[in-house]
Amino acid sequence: MSSGLHIIKIGGNVIDDDIQLQSFLEKFAALQGKKILVHGGGKIATRIAADLGIRAKLVDGRRITDKPMLDVTTMVYAGLTNKHIVSSLQKYGCDALGLCGADGNTIKAVKRPVRKIDYGYVGDILVDSVNTLNIKKFLEAGFTPVFSAITHNGLGQLLNTNADTIASALAVSLAKIYETKLIYCFEKNGVLRNVDDPESVIKSIKADEFETLKEDKVIYEGMIPKLENAFDALGKGVKNVYIGNALNLHKYQQGEFGTCLLSK
Amino acid sequence: MSSGLHIIKIGGNVIDDDIQLQSFLEKFAALQGKKILVHGGGKIATRIAADLGIRAKLVDGRRITDKPMLDVTTMVYAGLTNKHIVSSLQKYGCDALGLCGADGNTIKAVKRPVRKIDYGYVGDILVDSVNTLNIKKFLEAGFTPVFSAITHNGLGQLLNTNADTIASALAVSLAKIYETKLIYCFEKNGVLRNVDDPESVIKSIKADEFETLKEDKVIYEGMIPKLENAFDALGKGVKNVYIGNALNLHKYQQGEFGTCLLSK
């Protein structure tokens, strides 16, 4: 087991506000040790698609990615957003390396099989999707990989892939090489006991407590898949998972960051 | 001096036609040894800019890059085109790694000083622009860097940069480490003695012959800066420079490719 690795996922709301994004990136750059950033796309892709006359289709909160929308997400996630983040991190002294899953064949997904819904060019991550060998080369050479939520199928097809899932898949795979901690950053201070009170952060949640919190409707909607991803990662060798406010990342190494999820 | 390195620049016309592009990429993937691909952007950026209501400004054949146009070129060159090329190369068994100059701080340019014309967010390459140390890390680790024509200034600003210039700057800098050959691929079979006869390829041109060919107007317009770049690279340690048809790249290693430029 080599030294530690932090994998940090940053969500859309922070990306949409450049002042918040810069504040987060400066804190991310200051985080010691090996690290990987995974970012979503924010609302820019939807806005640019609309400006291009392409309508975003959603089914059950999931984006349907037809060919024009795949092109837009590739442009925005892997181009505009990824390179803005990378050049900003370089400014803060972090040797960032922007990647999509095709770069260095780092993440190879499969096009989601069509069942009830045809999601279009959406990639599902499999057990062996992550090329830990190549990602390790980047980390050991001193680079900080910055992943956009675009993968490929190895046959020349790019695929749009959920960023939370990419973050947990990276964490699970790299946990075999590094002591890996996964941090989901978003706009809230953590998992809240009372959604109207931003200070009501639940400091830690064990897997069995998660079930109770779901039953009691304390945790609901978009938070459920995020936490399910997180507990799944814990069950597969990831050392710790945290969920908290992107702008509080500087408090992480003082042990004062968001909600810590525990396998038991 | 380590082993050899090929740096290959592919121009816009081939990028705009996916059948030609795939044919070229398959040949590029088959090229033995260490290699780097540099690509321009093609007409897609201009088309997408127009669809977004952004008008492309040209002065003396040079693109003026205002902020909206920088965003479009970043999206298209570093996102859409770069990732399409990278995922295609992966299909052909080449472990491609898409980069802009901000990635791994590989190419740091300066914003072009405003004199008669304000070119906007255009980056000029300086003597120490190329980070040979980091590019060497990628090459030695078995990756094939694929550069889009976007650089950064190290202070968080992305810059649009001429792809021919990037190719020659990479070649000159990396010639200190590798025996480096530079190949400009475009849609013609080489430098032609008669522009109307595609078979009238001049097999080789020495630096002093170049001056005569310019005076005789055999070489003119867009070909002049391309060849000046090339002879400049030869004068600074690059072993050979070739100019030829992208679709003939498979003939290169048989010694039957385009026009070879010679320093003397």
Short mmCIF file of C-alpha atoms in Angstrom, two decimals:
data_model
loop_
_atom_site.label_atom_id
_atom_site.label_comp_id
_atom_site.label_asym_id
_atom_site.label_seq_id
_atom_site.Cartn_x
_atom_site.Cartn_y
_atom_site.Cartn_z
CA MET A 1 0.00 0.00 0.00
CA SER A 2 1.46 3.34 -1.13
CA SER A 3 0.73 6.64 0.58
CA GLY A 4 -2.67 8.31 0.72
CA LEU A 5 -4.86 9.60 -2.07
CA HIS A 6 -7.78 12.02 -1.96
CA ILE A 7 -10.45 11.92 -4.65
CA ILE A 8 -12.62 15.01 -4.60
CA LYS A 9 -15.82 15.50 -6.54
CA ILE A 10 -17.04 19.04 -7.17
CA GLY A 11 -20.63 19.61 -8.20
CA GLY A 12 -22.34 21.85 -10.67
CA ASN A 13 -23.48 24.76 -8.49
CA VAL A 14 -19.94 25.72 -7.51
CA ILE A 15 -18.77 25.42 -11.13
CA ASP A 16 -21.47 27.86 -12.26
CA ASP A 17 -20.16 30.62 -9.96
CA ASP A 18 -16.55 31.51 -10.81
CA ILE A 19 -15.87 33.33 -7.52
CA GLN A 20 -16.90 30.24 -5.56
CA LEU A 21 -15.06 27.98 -8.02
CA GLN A 22 -11.80 29.92 -7.65
CA SER A 23 -12.13 29.87 -3.86
CA PHE A 24 -12.63 26.10 -3.95
CA LEU A 25 -9.76 25.50 -6.40
CA GLU A 26 -7.33 27.50 -4.27
CA LYS A 27 -8.25 25.29 -1.29
CA PHE A 28 -8.02 22.15 -3.41
CA ALA A 29 -4.55 23.18 -4.64
CA ALA A 30 -3.43 23.64 -1.02
CA LEU A 31 -4.49 20.12 -0.02
CA GLN A 32 -1.32 18.10 0.67
CA GLY A 33 -0.52 14.78 -0.97
CA LYS A 34 -1.73 12.92 -4.03
CA LYS A 35 -5.17 13.95 -5.23
CA ILE A 36 -7.65 13.71 -8.07
CA LEU A 37 -10.46 16.14 -8.92
CA VAL A 38 -13.67 15.01 -10.64
CA HIS A 39 -16.03 17.67 -11.87
CA GLY A 40 -19.56 17.78 -13.21
CA GLY A 41 -20.63 20.18 -15.85
CA GLY A 42 -22.91 22.76 -14.30
CA LYS A 43 -25.62 24.56 -16.20
CA ILE A 44 -23.31 25.86 -18.94
CA ALA A 45 -23.87 22.81 -21.15
CA THR A 46 -27.64 23.22 -20.95
CA ARG A 47 -27.35 26.94 -21.74
CA ILE A 48 -25.00 26.41 -24.70
CA ALA A 49 -27.19 23.59 -26.00
CA ALA A 50 -30.20 25.91 -25.83
CA ASP A 51 -28.25 28.65 -27.64
CA LEU A 52 -27.44 26.08 -30.36
CA GLY A 53 -31.12 25.12 -30.61
CA ILE A 54 -30.58 21.73 -28.96
CA ARG A 55 -33.12 20.91 -26.32
CA ALA A 56 -31.98 19.07 -23.19
CA LYS A 57 -34.10 15.98 -22.62
CA LEU A 58 -34.57 14.65 -19.11
CA VAL A 59 -36.30 11.42 -18.09
CA ASP A 60 -36.56 10.67 -14.35
CA GLY A 61 -34.00 13.40 -13.72
CA ARG A 62 -31.53 11.71 -16.07
CA ARG A 63 -30.20 13.47 -19.12
CA ILE A 64 -30.88 11.74 -22.43
CA THR A 65 -27.73 12.16 -24.48
CA ASP A 66 -28.40 12.18 -28.20
CA LYS A 67 -25.53 12.90 -30.64
CA PRO A 68 -25.90 16.72 -30.64
CA MET A 69 -26.07 16.74 -26.83
CA LEU A 70 -23.02 14.43 -26.57
CA ASP A 71 -21.10 16.93 -28.70
CA VAL A 72 -22.18 19.78 -26.42
CA THR A 73 -21.29 17.94 -23.22
CA THR A 74 -17.92 16.92 -24.70
CA MET A 75 -17.22 20.53 -25.68
CA VAL A 76 -18.29 21.98 -22.37
CA TYR A 77 -17.23 19.35 -19.81
CA ALA A 78 -13.96 18.14 -21.42
CA GLY A 79 -13.17 21.48 -23.10
CA LEU A 80 -14.43 24.71 -21.59
CA THR A 81 -14.94 23.67 -17.96
CA ASN A 82 -12.05 21.22 -17.71
CA LYS A 83 -9.47 23.59 -19.20
CA HIS A 84 -10.74 26.53 -17.13
CA ILE A 85 -10.28 24.43 -13.99
CA VAL A 86 -6.86 23.13 -15.09
CA SER A 87 -5.48 26.59 -15.97
CA SER A 88 -6.81 27.95 -12.67
CA LEU A 89 -5.16 25.14 -10.71
CA GLN A 90 -1.87 25.83 -12.51
CA LYS A 91 -2.17 29.43 -11.27
CA TYR A 92 -2.49 28.10 -7.71
CA GLY A 93 0.66 25.98 -8.12
CA CYS A 94 -1.05 22.63 -8.67
CA ASP A 95 0.27 20.67 -11.69
CA ALA A 96 -3.19 19.71 -12.96
CA LEU A 97 -3.71 17.37 -15.90
CA GLY A 98 -7.16 17.51 -17.49
CA LEU A 99 -8.51 14.15 -18.59
CA CYS A 100 -11.57 12.53 -20.04
CA GLY A 101 -11.80 8.76 -19.90
CA ALA A 102 -10.36 8.43 -23.42
CA ASP A 103 -7.13 10.23 -22.41
CA GLY A 104 -4.60 7.56 -21.55
CA ASN A 105 -7.55 5.14 -21.79
CA THR A 106 -8.18 6.01 -18.14
CA ILE A 107 -11.90 5.16 -17.95
CA LYS A 108 -13.52 2.80 -20.42
CA ALA A 109 -17.29 2.54 -20.05
CA VAL A 110 -20.04 0.71 -21.93
CA LYS A 111 -22.99 2.38 -23.62
CA ARG A 112 -25.96 1.88 -21.34
CA PRO A 113 -28.08 -1.01 -22.65
CA VAL A 114 -31.50 0.06 -23.91
CA ARG A 115 -34.28 -1.30 -21.67
CA LYS A 116 -37.30 0.89 -20.91
CA ILE A 117 -35.39 4.05 -21.79
CA ASP A 118 -32.72 4.65 -24.42
CA TYR A 119 -30.39 7.01 -22.60
CA GLY A 120 -28.39 7.54 -25.79
CA TYR A 121 -24.63 8.09 -25.49
CA VAL A 122 -24.46 7.46 -21.76
CA GLY A 123 -21.63 5.35 -20.37
CA ASP A 124 -22.00 2.89 -17.53
CA ILE A 125 -18.94 2.18 -15.43
CA LEU A 126 -18.02 -1.48 -14.99
CA VAL A 127 -15.83 -3.23 -12.41
CA ASP A 128 -12.76 -3.06 -14.66
CA SER A 129 -13.50 0.37 -16.17
CA VAL A 130 -10.71 2.22 -14.41
CA ASN A 131 -7.15 1.94 -15.77
CA THR A 132 -5.36 2.15 -12.43
CA LEU A 133 -1.97 1.50 -14.07
CA ASN A 134 -2.08 4.66 -16.20
CA ILE A 135 -3.65 6.83 -13.49
CA LYS A 136 -0.92 5.67 -11.11
CA LYS A 137 1.69 6.77 -13.70
CA PHE A 138 0.22 10.29 -13.66
CA LEU A 139 0.04 10.44 -9.86
CA GLU A 140 3.57 9.09 -9.34
CA ALA A 141 4.91 11.59 -11.92
CA GLY A 142 3.54 14.42 -9.77
CA PHE A 143 0.42 15.33 -11.74
CA THR A 144 -3.04 15.98 -10.33
CA PRO A 145 -5.58 14.39 -12.69
CA VAL A 146 -8.73 16.47 -13.25
CA PHE A 147 -11.50 14.31 -14.71
CA SER A 148 -14.44 15.59 -16.68
CA ALA A 149 -17.51 13.37 -16.81
CA ILE A 150 -16.82 12.03 -20.31
CA THR A 151 -15.64 8.45 -20.87
CA HIS A 152 -15.18 6.25 -23.96
CA ASN A 153 -15.93 2.69 -25.00
CA GLY A 154 -12.49 1.89 -26.46
CA LEU A 155 -14.02 1.71 -29.96
CA GLY A 156 -13.90 5.41 -30.71
CA GLN A 157 -17.17 6.39 -29.05
CA LEU A 158 -17.22 9.04 -26.33
CA LEU A 159 -19.88 8.63 -23.63
CA ASN A 160 -21.47 10.98 -21.14
CA THR A 161 -21.09 9.57 -17.62
CA ASN A 162 -22.34 10.59 -14.19
CA ALA A 163 -19.59 12.43 -12.31
CA ASP A 164 -20.54 11.06 -8.87
CA THR A 165 -20.23 7.55 -10.29
CA ILE A 166 -16.85 8.34 -11.86
CA ALA A 167 -15.60 9.63 -8.50
CA SER A 168 -16.69 6.51 -6.61
CA ALA A 169 -15.41 4.15 -9.34
CA LEU A 170 -12.01 5.86 -9.26
CA ALA A 171 -11.96 5.64 -5.47
CA VAL A 172 -12.89 1.94 -5.37
CA SER A 173 -10.31 1.01 -8.03
CA LEU A 174 -7.48 3.14 -6.67
CA ALA A 175 -8.15 1.91 -3.12
CA LYS A 176 -6.28 -1.23 -4.21
CA ILE A 177 -3.11 0.87 -4.60
CA TYR A 178 -3.52 3.85 -2.27
CA GLU A 179 -5.22 4.48 1.07
CA THR A 180 -8.06 6.35 -0.62
CA LYS A 181 -10.47 8.91 0.80
CA LEU A 182 -13.41 10.19 -1.22
CA ILE A 183 -14.83 13.68 -0.65
CA TYR A 184 -18.06 14.86 -2.26
CA CYS A 185 -18.14 18.65 -2.29
CA PHE A 186 -21.35 20.52 -2.89
CA GLU A 187 -23.13 23.67 -1.74
CA LYS A 188 -24.38 22.43 1.64
CA ASN A 189 -22.38 21.97 4.82
CA GLY A 190 -23.00 18.23 4.86
CA VAL A 191 -25.95 15.92 5.35
CA LEU A 192 -28.40 18.08 7.32
CA ARG A 193 -30.73 16.85 10.06
CA ASN A 194 -33.01 19.80 9.23
CA VAL A 195 -32.90 20.95 5.62
CA ASP A 196 -33.80 24.51 6.68
CA ASP A 197 -30.90 24.77 9.15
CA PRO A 198 -27.51 24.84 7.34
CA GLU A 199 -25.73 24.26 10.67
CA SER A 200 -27.60 21.04 11.50
CA VAL A 201 -24.86 18.89 9.98
CA ILE A 202 -24.90 15.22 10.96
CA LYS A 203 -21.22 14.64 11.84
CA SER A 204 -21.17 10.98 10.94
CA ILE A 205 -23.52 8.37 9.52
CA LYS A 206 -23.04 4.62 9.76
CA ALA A 207 -24.46 2.33 7.07
CA ASP A 208 -27.27 1.07 9.33
CA GLU A 209 -28.11 4.62 10.43
CA PHE A 210 -28.44 5.58 6.74
CA GLU A 211 -31.32 3.13 6.40
CA THR A 212 -33.10 4.70 9.37
CA LEU A 213 -32.51 8.24 8.08
CA LYS A 214 -34.03 7.24 4.74
CA GLU A 215 -37.06 5.69 6.45
CA ASP A 216 -37.49 8.84 8.56
CA LYS A 217 -37.25 10.97 5.34
CA VAL A 218 -34.37 12.97 6.82
CA ILE A 219 -32.43 11.95 3.70
CA TYR A 220 -34.35 12.10 0.43
CA GLU A 221 -34.32 12.86 -3.29
CA GLY A 222 -30.94 13.59 -4.90
CA MET A 223 -29.08 12.86 -1.69
CA ILE A 224 -30.04 9.17 -1.73
CA PRO A 225 -28.10 8.06 -4.86
CA LYS A 226 -25.15 10.20 -3.72
CA LEU A 227 -25.04 8.44 -0.34
CA GLU A 228 -25.69 5.02 -1.87
CA ASN A 229 -22.65 5.60 -4.13
CA ALA A 230 -20.69 6.61 -1.05
CA PHE A 231 -21.63 3.58 1.10
CA ASP A 232 -20.99 1.30 -1.86
CA ALA A 233 -17.47 2.75 -2.11
CA LEU A 234 -16.92 2.22 1.64
CA GLY A 235 -17.96 -1.40 1.28
CA LYS A 236 -15.35 -1.85 -1.47
CA GLY A 237 -12.21 -0.70 0.26
CA VAL A 238 -12.38 3.12 0.28
CA LYS A 239 -11.06 4.28 3.65
CA ASN A 240 -13.43 7.21 4.32
CA VAL A 241 -16.12 9.14 2.49
CA TYR A 242 -16.99 12.74 3.37
CA ILE A 243 -19.76 15.01 2.10
CA GLY A 244 -19.52 18.73 2.72
CA ASN A 245 -19.35 22.30 1.51
CA ALA A 246 -16.83 22.97 -1.28
CA LEU A 247 -15.93 26.27 0.35
CA ASN A 248 -15.01 24.56 3.63
CA LEU A 249 -12.42 22.25 2.06
CA HIS A 250 -9.60 24.05 3.90
CA LYS A 251 -11.10 22.74 7.18
CA TYR A 252 -10.86 19.13 6.00
CA GLN A 253 -7.30 18.52 7.13
CA GLN A 254 -8.23 19.93 10.54
CA GLY A 255 -10.93 17.23 10.80
CA GLU A 256 -13.79 19.72 10.65
CA PHE A 257 -15.44 18.98 7.32
CA GLY A 258 -19.04 18.00 6.67
CA THR A 259 -20.48 14.56 7.23
CA CYS A 260 -18.23 11.52 7.56
CA LEU A 261 -19.75 8.26 6.35
CA LEU A 262 -18.75 5.07 8.13
CA SER A 263 -19.19 1.49 7.00
CA LYS A 264 -20.06 0.38 10.55
CA MET B 1 20.37 11.78 -26.97
CA SER B 2 17.47 9.35 -26.52
CA SER B 3 15.74 7.58 -29.39
CA GLY B 4 13.74 9.29 -32.12
CA LEU B 5 10.60 11.36 -31.88
CA HIS B 6 8.12 12.34 -34.59
CA ILE B 7 5.99 15.45 -34.21
CA ILE B 8 3.13 15.52 -36.66
CA LYS B 9 0.86 18.48 -37.33
CA ILE B 10 -2.52 17.83 -38.92
CA GLY B 11 -4.39 20.69 -40.54
CA GLY B 12 -7.97 21.80 -40.62
CA ASN B 13 -9.21 20.37 -43.92
CA VAL B 14 -8.56 16.79 -42.89
CA ILE B 15 -10.18 17.39 -39.50
CA ASP B 16 -13.35 18.63 -41.17
CA ASP B 17 -13.84 15.33 -43.07
CA ASP B 18 -14.21 12.40 -40.67
CA ILE B 19 -13.52 9.73 -43.30
CA GLN B 20 -10.19 11.37 -44.16
CA LEU B 21 -9.48 12.01 -40.49
CA GLN B 22 -10.01 8.37 -39.55
CA SER B 23 -7.80 7.24 -42.44
CA PHE B 24 -5.05 9.61 -41.26
CA LEU B 25 -5.39 8.60 -37.59
CA GLU B 26 -5.11 4.91 -38.43
CA LYS B 27 -1.84 5.63 -40.27
CA PHE B 28 -0.62 7.87 -37.46
CA ALA B 29 -1.36 5.11 -34.92
CA ALA B 30 0.69 2.65 -37.02
CA LEU B 31 3.76 4.92 -37.05
CA GLN B 32 6.46 3.24 -34.94
CA GLY B 33 8.26 4.93 -32.05
CA LYS B 34 7.60 7.97 -29.89
CA LYS B 35 5.29 10.55 -31.44
CA ILE B 36 3.23 13.64 -30.76
CA LEU B 37 0.22 14.89 -32.70
CA VAL B 38 -0.67 18.59 -32.96
CA HIS B 39 -4.00 19.51 -34.46
CA GLY B 40 -5.69 22.67 -35.63
CA GLY B 41 -9.37 23.27 -35.26
CA GLY B 42 -10.97 23.12 -38.68
CA LYS B 43 -14.10 24.98 -39.59
CA ILE B 44 -16.20 23.55 -36.74
CA ALA B 45 -15.27 26.38 -34.38
CA THR B 46 -16.35 29.02 -36.90
CA ARG B 47 -19.61 27.16 -37.52
CA ILE B 48 -20.41 26.73 -33.84
CA ALA B 49 -19.50 30.35 -33.15
CA ALA B 50 -21.90 31.42 -35.91
CA ASP B 51 -24.65 29.17 -34.48
CA LEU B 52 -24.07 30.87 -31.10
CA GLY B 53 -24.33 34.30 -32.75
CA ILE B 54 -20.61 35.02 -32.35
CA ARG B 55 -19.00 36.45 -35.46
CA ALA B 56 -15.46 35.31 -36.33
CA LYS B 57 -13.21 38.32 -36.84
CA LEU B 58 -10.20 38.03 -39.13
CA VAL B 59 -7.49 40.67 -39.70
CA ASP B 60 -4.76 39.84 -42.24
CA GLY B 61 -5.93 36.23 -42.19
CA ARG B 62 -5.45 36.07 -38.43
CA ARG B 63 -8.31 35.29 -36.12
CA ILE B 64 -9.09 37.93 -33.50
CA THR B 65 -9.89 36.06 -30.33
CA ASP B 66 -12.27 37.96 -28.06
CA LYS B 67 -13.60 36.29 -24.89
CA PRO B 68 -16.64 34.60 -26.52
CA MET B 69 -14.43 33.31 -29.36
CA LEU B 70 -11.80 32.06 -26.89
CA ASP B 71 -14.55 30.06 -25.15
CA VAL B 72 -15.66 28.59 -28.48
CA THR B 73 -12.12 27.66 -29.56
CA THR B 74 -11.44 26.13 -26.13
CA MET B 75 -14.65 24.10 -26.36
CA VAL B 76 -14.05 22.94 -29.91
CA TYR B 77 -10.26 22.53 -30.14
CA ALA B 78 -9.53 21.23 -26.59
CA GLY B 79 -12.92 19.54 -26.16
CA LEU B 80 -14.83 18.29 -29.18
CA THR B 81 -11.99 17.85 -31.70
CA ASN B 82 -9.27 16.78 -29.28
CA LYS B 83 -11.41 14.14 -27.56
CA HIS B 84 -12.74 12.83 -30.87
CA ILE B 85 -9.16 12.38 -32.08
CA VAL B 86 -8.03 10.81 -28.79
CA SER B 87 -10.90 8.32 -28.62
CA SER B 88 -10.30 7.41 -32.28
CA LEU B 89 -6.58 6.83 -31.66
CA GLN B 90 -7.43 4.61 -28.70
CA LYS B 91 -9.56 2.54 -31.08
CA TYR B 92 -6.48 2.14 -33.32
CA GLY B 93 -4.38 0.96 -30.37
CA CYS B 94 -2.50 4.19 -29.75
CA ASP B 95 -2.47 5.29 -26.09
CA ALA B 96 -3.27 8.94 -26.86
CA LEU B 97 -3.33 11.64 -24.19
CA GLY B 98 -5.16 14.83 -25.15
CA LEU B 99 -3.52 18.00 -23.91
CA CYS B 100 -3.83 21.74 -24.09
CA GLY B 101 -0.88 23.80 -22.92
CA ALA B 102 -2.38 24.17 -19.43
CA ASP B 103 -2.44 20.39 -18.91
CA GLY B 104 0.71 19.48 -17.04
CA ASN B 105 1.77 23.09 -17.70
CA THR B 106 3.12 21.76 -21.01
CA ILE B 107 3.04 25.00 -23.04
CA LYS B 108 3.03 28.40 -21.33
CA ALA B 109 2.58 31.30 -23.75
CA VAL B 110 2.24 35.07 -23.34
CA LYS B 111 -0.73 37.11 -24.49
CA ARG B 112 0.34 38.83 -27.70
CA PRO B 113 1.30 42.45 -26.94
CA VAL B 114 -1.07 45.02 -28.45
CA ARG B 115 0.66 47.02 -31.19
CA LYS B 116 -1.26 47.93 -34.33
CA ILE B 117 -3.79 45.17 -33.75
CA ASP B 118 -5.21 43.78 -30.53
CA TYR B 119 -5.42 40.08 -31.34
CA GLY B 120 -7.25 39.44 -28.07
CA TYR B 121 -6.63 36.16 -26.26
CA VAL B 122 -3.89 34.94 -28.58
CA GLY B 123 -0.80 33.34 -27.11
CA ASP B 124 2.71 33.81 -28.45
CA ILE B 125 5.22 31.05 -27.89
CA LEU B 126 8.51 32.05 -26.29
CA VAL B 127 11.89 30.28 -26.20
CA ASP B 128 11.13 28.66 -22.83
CA SER B 129 7.41 28.04 -23.47
CA VAL B 130 7.67 24.27 -23.77
CA ASN B 131 7.90 22.18 -20.60
CA THR B 132 10.12 19.42 -22.00
CA LEU B 133 10.42 17.76 -18.59
CA ASN B 134 6.70 17.02 -18.30
CA ILE B 135 6.28 16.11 -21.98
CA LYS B 136 9.21 13.69 -21.62
CA LYS B 137 7.42 12.10 -18.65
CA PHE B 138 4.39 11.40 -20.84
CA LEU B 139 6.48 10.05 -23.73
CA GLU B 140 8.63 7.82 -21.52
CA ALA B 141 5.50 6.46 -19.81
CA GLY B 142 4.27 5.27 -23.21
CA PHE B 143 1.67 7.94 -23.97
CA THR B 144 1.20 9.76 -27.28
CA PRO B 145 0.46 13.42 -26.50
CA VAL B 146 -2.20 15.00 -28.71
CA PHE B 147 -2.04 18.78 -28.50
CA SER B 148 -4.88 21.14 -29.31
CA ALA B 149 -3.93 24.71 -30.22
CA ILE B 150 -4.80 26.15 -26.80
CA THR B 151 -2.10 27.30 -24.37
CA HIS B 152 -2.14 29.21 -21.06
CA ASN B 153 -0.16 32.02 -19.44
CA GLY B 154 0.39 30.32 -16.08
CA LEU B 155 -1.89 32.89 -14.41
CA GLY B 156 -5.18 31.17 -15.17
CA GLN B 157 -5.69 32.58 -18.66
CA LEU B 158 -6.16 30.25 -21.62
CA LEU B 159 -4.83 31.51 -24.98
CA ASN B 160 -5.56 30.59 -28.58
CA THR B 161 -2.29 29.72 -30.34
CA ASN B 162 -1.34 28.88 -33.92
CA ALA B 163 -1.03 25.10 -34.32
CA ASP B 164 1.86 25.27 -36.83
CA THR B 165 3.81 27.36 -34.32
CA ILE B 166 3.03 24.92 -31.50
CA ALA B 167 4.31 22.05 -33.64
CA SER B 168 7.61 23.78 -34.48
CA ALA B 169 8.10 25.03 -30.89
CA LEU B 170 7.58 21.49 -29.57
CA ALA B 171 10.03 20.14 -32.17
CA VAL B 172 12.73 22.73 -31.40
CA SER B 173 12.47 22.21 -27.64
CA LEU B 174 12.29 18.42 -27.74
CA ALA B 175 15.20 18.24 -30.22
CA LYS B 176 17.40 18.82 -27.15
CA ILE B 177 16.26 15.44 -25.79
CA TYR B 178 15.25 13.35 -28.81
CA GLU B 179 16.33 13.09 -32.44
CA THR B 180 13.25 14.95 -33.61
CA LYS B 181 11.53 14.98 -36.99
CA LEU B 182 8.68 17.35 -37.76
CA ILE B 183 5.98 16.44 -40.28
CA TYR B 184 3.38 18.93 -41.49
CA CYS B 185 0.41 17.05 -42.92
CA PHE B 186 -2.13 18.80 -45.09
CA GLU B 187 -4.31 18.13 -48.13
CA LYS B 188 -1.64 18.48 -50.84
CA ASN B 189 1.06 15.98 -51.76
CA GLY B 190 3.85 18.37 -50.77
CA VAL B 191 5.24 21.66 -51.98
CA LEU B 192 4.16 21.72 -55.64
CA ARG B 193 6.17 23.14 -58.54
CA ASN B 194 2.89 23.69 -60.39
CA VAL B 195 -0.11 24.36 -58.15
CA ASP B 196 -2.46 22.83 -60.76
CA ASP B 197 -0.52 19.54 -60.92
CA PRO B 198 -0.87 17.55 -57.68
CA GLU B 199 1.94 15.24 -58.77
CA SER B 200 4.52 18.03 -59.27
CA VAL B 201 5.92 17.56 -55.78
CA ILE B 202 9.33 19.12 -55.13
CA LYS B 203 11.13 16.24 -53.38
CA SER B 204 13.45 18.41 -51.33
CA ILE B 205 14.09 22.09 -50.73
CA LYS B 206 17.26 23.56 -49.20
CA ALA B 207 17.12 26.82 -47.27
CA ASP B 208 18.78 28.81 -50.09
CA GLU B 209 16.48 27.24 -52.69
CA PHE B 210 13.49 28.36 -50.58
CA GLU B 211 14.52 32.00 -51.13
CA THR B 212 14.64 31.46 -54.91
CA LEU B 213 11.28 29.65 -54.95
CA LYS B 214 9.74 32.58 -53.07
CA GLU B 215 11.21 35.10 -55.51
CA ASP B 216 9.91 33.03 -58.43
CA LYS B 217 6.43 32.94 -56.78
CA VAL B 218 6.44 29.12 -56.88
CA ILE B 219 5.86 29.31 -53.12
CA TYR B 220 3.37 31.94 -51.98
CA GLU B 221 0.60 32.93 -49.58
CA GLY B 222 -0.17 30.53 -46.73
CA MET B 223 2.73 28.25 -47.65
CA ILE B 224 5.34 30.91 -46.81
CA PRO B 225 4.79 31.14 -43.01
CA LYS B 226 4.48 27.33 -42.88
CA LEU B 227 7.87 26.90 -44.58
CA GLU B 228 9.46 29.73 -42.61
CA ASN B 229 8.38 27.92 -39.42
CA ALA B 230 9.88 24.75 -40.84
CA PHE B 231 13.27 26.23 -41.81
CA ASP B 232 13.42 28.00 -38.46
CA ALA B 233 12.97 24.62 -36.74
CA LEU B 234 15.73 23.08 -38.91
CA GLY B 235 18.07 25.89 -37.92
CA LYS B 236 17.40 25.14 -34.25
CA GLY B 237 18.25 21.46 -34.09
CA VAL B 238 15.29 19.64 -35.60
CA LYS B 239 16.67 16.75 -37.68
CA ASN B 240 14.24 16.83 -40.64
CA VAL B 241 11.05 18.59 -41.63
CA TYR B 242 8.57 17.10 -44.10
CA ILE B 243 5.46 18.54 -45.68
CA GLY B 244 2.98 16.22 -47.35
CA ASN B 245 -0.45 14.70 -47.72
CA ALA B 246 -2.05 13.45 -44.51
CA LEU B 247 -3.43 10.45 -46.38
CA ASN B 248 0.07 9.40 -47.52
CA LEU B 249 1.51 9.18 -44.02
CA HIS B 250 1.85 5.37 -44.34
CA LYS B 251 4.47 6.00 -47.07
CA TYR B 252 6.62 8.09 -44.76
CA GLN B 253 8.57 5.23 -43.23
CA GLN B 254 9.29 3.95 -46.75
CA GLY B 255 10.91 7.32 -47.53
CA GLU B 256 8.23 8.32 -50.03
CA PHE B 257 6.46 11.20 -48.36
CA GLY B 258 6.00 14.74 -49.64
CA THR B 259 8.66 17.43 -49.60
CA CYS B 260 11.71 17.12 -47.38
CA LEU B 261 13.17 20.42 -46.19
CA LEU B 262 16.92 20.59 -45.69
CA SER B 263 18.93 23.20 -43.82
CA LYS B 264 21.65 23.15 -46.48
#
